Amino acid sequence: MIGLLYIVATPIGNLSDITFRAVDILKNVDFVLSEDTRHSKKLFDHYEIKSPLKAFHEHNENEKVNGIISAINSGQSVALISDAGTPLISDPGYQLVSEAKKIGINVVPIPGPNAAIAALSSSGIASSSFAFFGFLPSKQTSRLKFLKSKKNLDETIIYYESPKRILSTLKDMMDVFGEDRRVCLAKELTKSFETILNDNLPALIDYLESDSNHQKGEFVILVSPADKIELDEANVELEKILPILCEEMGASKAAKLASKITGLDKKYCYKKAIIL
Ligand code: SAM
């Protein structure tokens, strides 16, 4: 009998945020893969989980995958957890799950907390359509490039940011998105200093600058979709420049350049370029 691979969500702060099923699975598997075994030990002690913990993190995922797959093939059941929230969401595990799926191992999700979804659900920012990008690039030039490429998305944008860069990132966001874009800063979710602010960027920057403690902790940032007016303006510009660019270069290059100039999505510009 082949074993199972469980992907188990654990709390993002408040230890009570774990499902009965998650605790039950963690108690009954042969071993649990954990990003930081010392960190997971606190959760295990709290719930009296005695299963063995094995280290599994971004630096050893590659070398561990084959051994774990062999253990599952020989009948052992394994659970993967991360330090917080749902494994694989800006956390290790993708390689393991993709290899397991390739050879037909049953991968079972045990759903639970996730910082991005918790933030979205309480942000007051449009929730019907959204794009999650994980951590922002740490270098300012790459970050600005990234933000510009997302400026005209007509869906909510969600990303994670470290406390070290939260202030400079919000300032970069103000340069790119302007002063009026509605943004939610969700900090320390489910913890004692939980703060969920929905405001414009100047007000959020004021909040961070008013007290250095406000810059500490874990953050999710949500940006409301581009205004219809902004999108209309970008489309008018696209219609002006795209025919000129297409005369000078191929559709693919023209679309890439048009996307940089207007902030519209590259694939969208390409679709427009090929029907000119
Ligand atoms: N797998 C996790 C999940 O499901 O949300 C995310 C792991 S990622 C390595 C850690 C980042 O998630 C943090 O730097 C922060 O941006 C965000 N995060 C995690 N817990 C959070 C919390 N309690 N409040 C706000 N953001 C949190």
Coordinates of C-alpha atoms and ligand atoms in Angstrom, one line a residue:
M1 CA 0.0 0.0 0.0
I2 CA 1.3 3.4 -1.0
G3 CA 1.1 6.1 1.7
L4 CA -0.4 9.6 1.4
L5 CA 1.2 13.0 1.3
Y6 CA -0.9 15.5 3.4
I7 CA -0.4 19.3 2.9
V8 CA -1.5 20.7 6.2
A9 CA -2.2 24.4 7.0
T10 CA -1.2 25.6 10.4
P11 CA -1.8 28.9 12.3
I12 CA -0.5 32.3 11.1
G13 CA -0.3 33.6 14.7
N14 CA -3.1 32.5 16.9
L15 CA -2.5 28.9 17.9
S16 CA -6.2 28.2 18.0
D17 CA -6.5 28.7 14.3
I18 CA -6.0 25.0 13.3
T19 CA -8.7 22.6 12.2
F20 CA -9.6 19.4 14.2
R21 CA -8.7 17.4 11.0
A22 CA -5.3 19.0 10.8
V23 CA -4.5 18.0 14.4
D24 CA -5.8 14.5 13.8
I25 CA -3.7 14.1 10.7
L26 CA -0.5 15.5 12.3
K27 CA -1.0 13.0 15.2
N28 CA -1.4 10.0 13.0
V29 CA 1.1 10.3 10.1
D30 CA 4.5 8.5 10.3
F31 CA 6.4 11.7 10.2
V32 CA 6.0 15.5 9.6
L33 CA 8.1 17.6 7.3
S34 CA 8.6 21.0 8.9
E35 CA 10.5 24.2 7.8
D36 CA 11.8 24.8 11.3
T37 CA 11.4 21.9 13.7
R38 CA 12.0 24.1 16.8
H39 CA 9.2 26.4 15.7
S40 CA 6.8 23.5 15.0
K41 CA 7.6 22.0 18.3
K42 CA 5.6 24.8 20.0
L43 CA 2.5 23.9 18.0
F44 CA 3.1 20.2 18.6
D45 CA 3.5 20.7 22.4
H46 CA 0.3 22.8 22.5
Y47 CA -1.7 20.0 20.8
E48 CA 0.2 17.1 22.3
I49 CA 1.3 15.9 18.8
K50 CA 4.0 13.3 19.2
S51 CA 4.8 12.4 15.5
P52 CA 8.5 12.8 14.5
L53 CA 9.5 16.1 12.9
K54 CA 12.0 16.2 10.0
A55 CA 13.6 19.3 8.7
F56 CA 12.4 20.3 5.2
H57 CA 13.2 23.8 4.0
E58 CA 14.2 25.7 0.8
H59 CA 17.8 24.7 1.3
N60 CA 17.3 21.0 1.5
E61 CA 14.1 20.4 -0.5
N62 CA 16.0 19.3 -3.5
E63 CA 18.0 16.6 -1.8
K64 CA 15.1 15.4 0.4
V65 CA 12.5 14.8 -2.3
N66 CA 13.6 11.3 -3.4
G67 CA 13.9 9.9 0.1
I68 CA 10.4 11.2 1.0
I69 CA 8.9 9.8 -2.1
S70 CA 10.5 6.4 -1.3
A71 CA 9.1 6.5 2.2
I72 CA 5.6 7.2 0.8
N73 CA 6.0 4.4 -1.8
S74 CA 6.9 2.0 0.9
G75 CA 3.6 2.7 2.7
Q76 CA 4.4 5.6 5.1
S77 CA 2.1 8.6 5.3
V78 CA 3.7 12.0 5.5
A79 CA 2.5 15.5 6.4
L80 CA 4.1 18.7 5.2
I81 CA 3.7 21.9 7.3
S82 CA 5.4 25.3 7.1
D83 CA 6.2 27.9 9.8
A84 CA 2.9 29.5 9.2
G85 CA -0.2 29.2 7.1
T86 CA -0.5 27.0 4.0
P87 CA 2.6 25.2 2.7
L88 CA 3.7 26.1 -0.9
I89 CA 2.2 29.6 -0.6
S90 CA 5.5 31.5 -0.5
D91 CA 6.8 28.5 1.3
P92 CA 8.7 25.3 0.4
G93 CA 7.0 22.2 -1.0
Y94 CA 6.4 22.8 -4.7
Q95 CA 9.1 20.4 -5.9
L96 CA 7.9 17.6 -3.5
V97 CA 4.2 17.9 -4.6
S98 CA 5.0 18.1 -8.3
E99 CA 7.2 15.0 -8.1
A100 CA 4.6 13.1 -6.0
K101 CA 1.9 14.0 -8.5
K102 CA 4.0 12.8 -11.4
I103 CA 4.2 9.3 -10.0
G104 CA 0.6 9.1 -8.9
I105 CA 1.0 9.6 -5.1
N106 CA -2.2 10.9 -3.6
V107 CA -1.6 14.5 -2.3
V108 CA -4.3 15.5 0.2
P109 CA -4.8 19.2 1.1
I110 CA -5.9 19.9 4.7
P111 CA -7.0 23.5 4.3
G112 CA -6.7 26.3 6.9
P113 CA -5.1 29.7 7.5
N114 CA -3.4 31.7 4.8
A115 CA -2.3 35.4 5.4
A116 CA -3.3 36.6 1.9
I117 CA -6.8 35.2 2.0
A118 CA -7.3 36.3 5.6
A119 CA -6.3 39.8 4.7
L120 CA -8.4 39.9 1.5
S121 CA -11.5 38.8 3.4
S122 CA -11.3 41.6 5.9
S123 CA -9.8 44.4 3.7
G124 CA -12.8 46.0 2.2
I125 CA -10.9 45.8 -1.1
A126 CA -12.7 44.2 -4.1
S127 CA -12.6 40.4 -3.5
S128 CA -14.3 38.9 -6.6
S129 CA -11.1 38.7 -8.7
F130 CA -7.5 39.0 -7.4
A131 CA -3.9 38.2 -8.3
F132 CA -1.4 37.0 -5.6
F133 CA 2.3 37.6 -6.3
G134 CA 4.0 36.4 -3.1
F135 CA 7.0 38.5 -1.9
L136 CA 7.9 41.7 -3.8
P137 CA 11.4 41.9 -5.3
S138 CA 13.8 43.2 -2.6
K139 CA 15.8 45.5 -4.9
Q140 CA 14.2 48.8 -5.5
T141 CA 14.7 48.9 -9.3
S142 CA 13.1 45.5 -9.7
R143 CA 10.4 46.4 -7.3
L144 CA 9.5 49.6 -9.3
K145 CA 9.5 47.6 -12.5
F146 CA 7.2 45.0 -11.0
L147 CA 4.8 47.6 -9.6
K148 CA 4.7 49.5 -13.0
S149 CA 3.9 46.2 -14.8
K150 CA 0.9 45.7 -12.4
K151 CA -0.3 49.3 -12.3
N152 CA -3.2 48.8 -14.7
L153 CA -4.4 45.4 -13.6
D154 CA -8.2 45.5 -13.2
E155 CA -8.2 43.0 -10.3
T156 CA -7.0 43.3 -6.7
I157 CA -3.3 42.8 -6.3
I158 CA -2.0 41.0 -3.2
Y159 CA 1.6 40.6 -2.1
Y160 CA 3.7 40.0 1.0
E161 CA 6.3 42.4 2.3
S162 CA 9.0 42.2 4.9
P163 CA 9.0 44.8 7.8
K164 CA 12.5 45.9 6.7
R165 CA 11.1 47.3 3.4
I166 CA 7.5 48.1 4.2
L167 CA 8.0 51.9 4.3
S168 CA 10.1 52.2 1.2
T169 CA 7.7 49.9 -0.6
L170 CA 4.7 52.0 0.2
K171 CA 6.7 55.1 -1.0
D172 CA 7.5 53.3 -4.3
M173 CA 3.8 52.3 -4.5
M174 CA 2.8 56.0 -4.2
D175 CA 5.2 56.9 -7.0
V176 CA 3.7 54.2 -9.3
F177 CA 0.0 54.1 -8.3
G178 CA -0.4 57.7 -7.3
E179 CA -1.9 59.2 -4.1
D180 CA -5.5 58.1 -4.6
R181 CA -5.3 54.4 -5.0
R182 CA -7.1 52.5 -2.2
V183 CA -4.7 50.1 -0.4
C184 CA -5.1 47.8 2.5
L185 CA -2.2 47.2 4.9
A186 CA -2.9 44.0 7.0
K187 CA -0.4 43.6 9.8
E188 CA 0.0 40.9 12.4
L189 CA -3.1 39.0 11.5
T190 CA -4.6 36.9 14.3
K191 CA -2.0 38.3 16.7
S192 CA -2.3 40.8 19.6
F193 CA -1.4 43.8 17.5
E194 CA -3.5 42.9 14.5
T195 CA -4.2 46.1 12.4
I196 CA -6.1 46.2 9.2
L197 CA -6.0 49.6 7.5
N198 CA -7.8 50.5 4.3
D199 CA -6.8 54.0 3.1
N200 CA -4.9 55.9 0.5
L201 CA -1.1 55.7 0.3
P202 CA -0.2 59.1 1.9
A203 CA -2.3 58.1 5.0
L204 CA -0.7 54.6 5.2
I205 CA 2.8 56.1 5.0
D206 CA 1.9 58.6 7.8
Y207 CA 0.8 55.7 9.9
L208 CA 4.1 53.8 9.4
E209 CA 6.2 57.0 10.0
S210 CA 4.2 58.1 13.1
D211 CA 5.7 55.3 15.2
S212 CA 8.6 53.0 14.4
N213 CA 6.6 50.1 16.1
H214 CA 4.1 50.4 13.3
Q215 CA 6.7 49.1 10.9
K216 CA 7.3 46.0 12.9
G217 CA 5.6 42.6 12.3
E218 CA 4.3 40.7 9.3
F219 CA 2.5 42.5 6.5
V220 CA 0.2 41.7 3.6
I221 CA -0.5 44.5 1.1
L222 CA -3.6 44.7 -1.1
V223 CA -4.0 47.2 -3.9
S224 CA -7.5 47.9 -5.3
P225 CA -8.0 47.3 -9.0
A226 CA -7.1 50.1 -11.5
D227 CA -9.8 52.7 -12.0
K228 CA -11.9 52.3 -15.1
I229 CA -10.8 55.9 -16.1
E230 CA -7.1 55.0 -15.7
L231 CA -7.6 51.9 -17.9
D232 CA -9.5 53.9 -20.5
E233 CA -6.6 56.4 -20.6
A234 CA -4.1 53.6 -21.0
N235 CA -6.1 52.1 -23.8
V236 CA -6.3 55.4 -25.7
E237 CA -2.5 55.7 -25.4
L238 CA -2.2 52.1 -26.6
E239 CA -4.3 52.7 -29.7
K240 CA -2.1 55.7 -30.5
I241 CA 1.3 54.1 -30.1
L242 CA 0.7 50.4 -31.1
P243 CA 0.3 51.0 -34.9
I244 CA 3.4 53.2 -35.0
L245 CA 5.5 50.6 -33.0
C246 CA 4.2 47.8 -35.2
E247 CA 5.4 49.6 -38.3
E248 CA 8.9 49.7 -36.9
M249 CA 9.2 46.2 -35.3
G250 CA 7.5 42.8 -34.9
A251 CA 4.3 42.4 -32.9
S252 CA 6.0 40.7 -30.0
K253 CA 8.6 43.5 -29.5
A254 CA 6.0 46.2 -30.2
A255 CA 3.7 44.7 -27.5
K256 CA 6.5 44.5 -25.0
L257 CA 7.4 48.2 -25.5
A258 CA 3.7 49.2 -25.5
S259 CA 3.2 47.4 -22.3
K260 CA 6.1 49.2 -20.7
I261 CA 4.8 52.6 -21.9
T262 CA 1.1 52.1 -21.0
G263 CA 1.4 49.8 -18.0
L264 CA -1.1 47.5 -19.7
D265 CA -0.6 43.7 -19.6
K266 CA 2.0 42.4 -22.2
K267 CA -0.3 39.6 -23.4
Y268 CA -3.2 42.0 -23.8
C269 CA -1.0 44.4 -25.9
Y270 CA 0.2 41.4 -28.0
K271 CA -3.4 40.4 -28.7
K272 CA -4.1 43.9 -29.9
A273 CA -0.9 44.0 -32.0
I274 CA -1.6 40.9 -34.0
I275 CA -5.0 42.0 -35.1
L276 CA -3.8 45.4 -36.4
Ligands
SAM1 N1 2.5 30.2 3.9 C1 2.1 31.5 4.5 C2 0.6 31.7 4.2 O1 -0.1 30.8 3.9 O2 0.2 32.9 4.3 C3 3.0 32.6 4.0 C4 4.5 32.3 4.3 S1 5.5 33.6 3.9 C5 7.1 32.8 4.1 C6 5.5 34.7 5.2 C7 4.8 36.0 4.9 O3 3.4 35.9 4.9 C8 5.2 37.1 5.9 O4 6.4 37.8 5.6 C9 4.0 38.1 5.7 O5 4.2 38.9 4.6 C10 2.9 37.1 5.5 N2 2.3 36.7 6.8 C11 2.4 35.5 7.5 N3 1.7 35.6 8.6 C12 1.1 36.8 8.7 C13 0.3 37.5 9.7 N4 0.0 36.9 10.8 N5 -0.1 38.7 9.4 C14 0.3 39.3 8.2 N6 1.0 38.8 7.3 C15 1.5 37.5 7.5

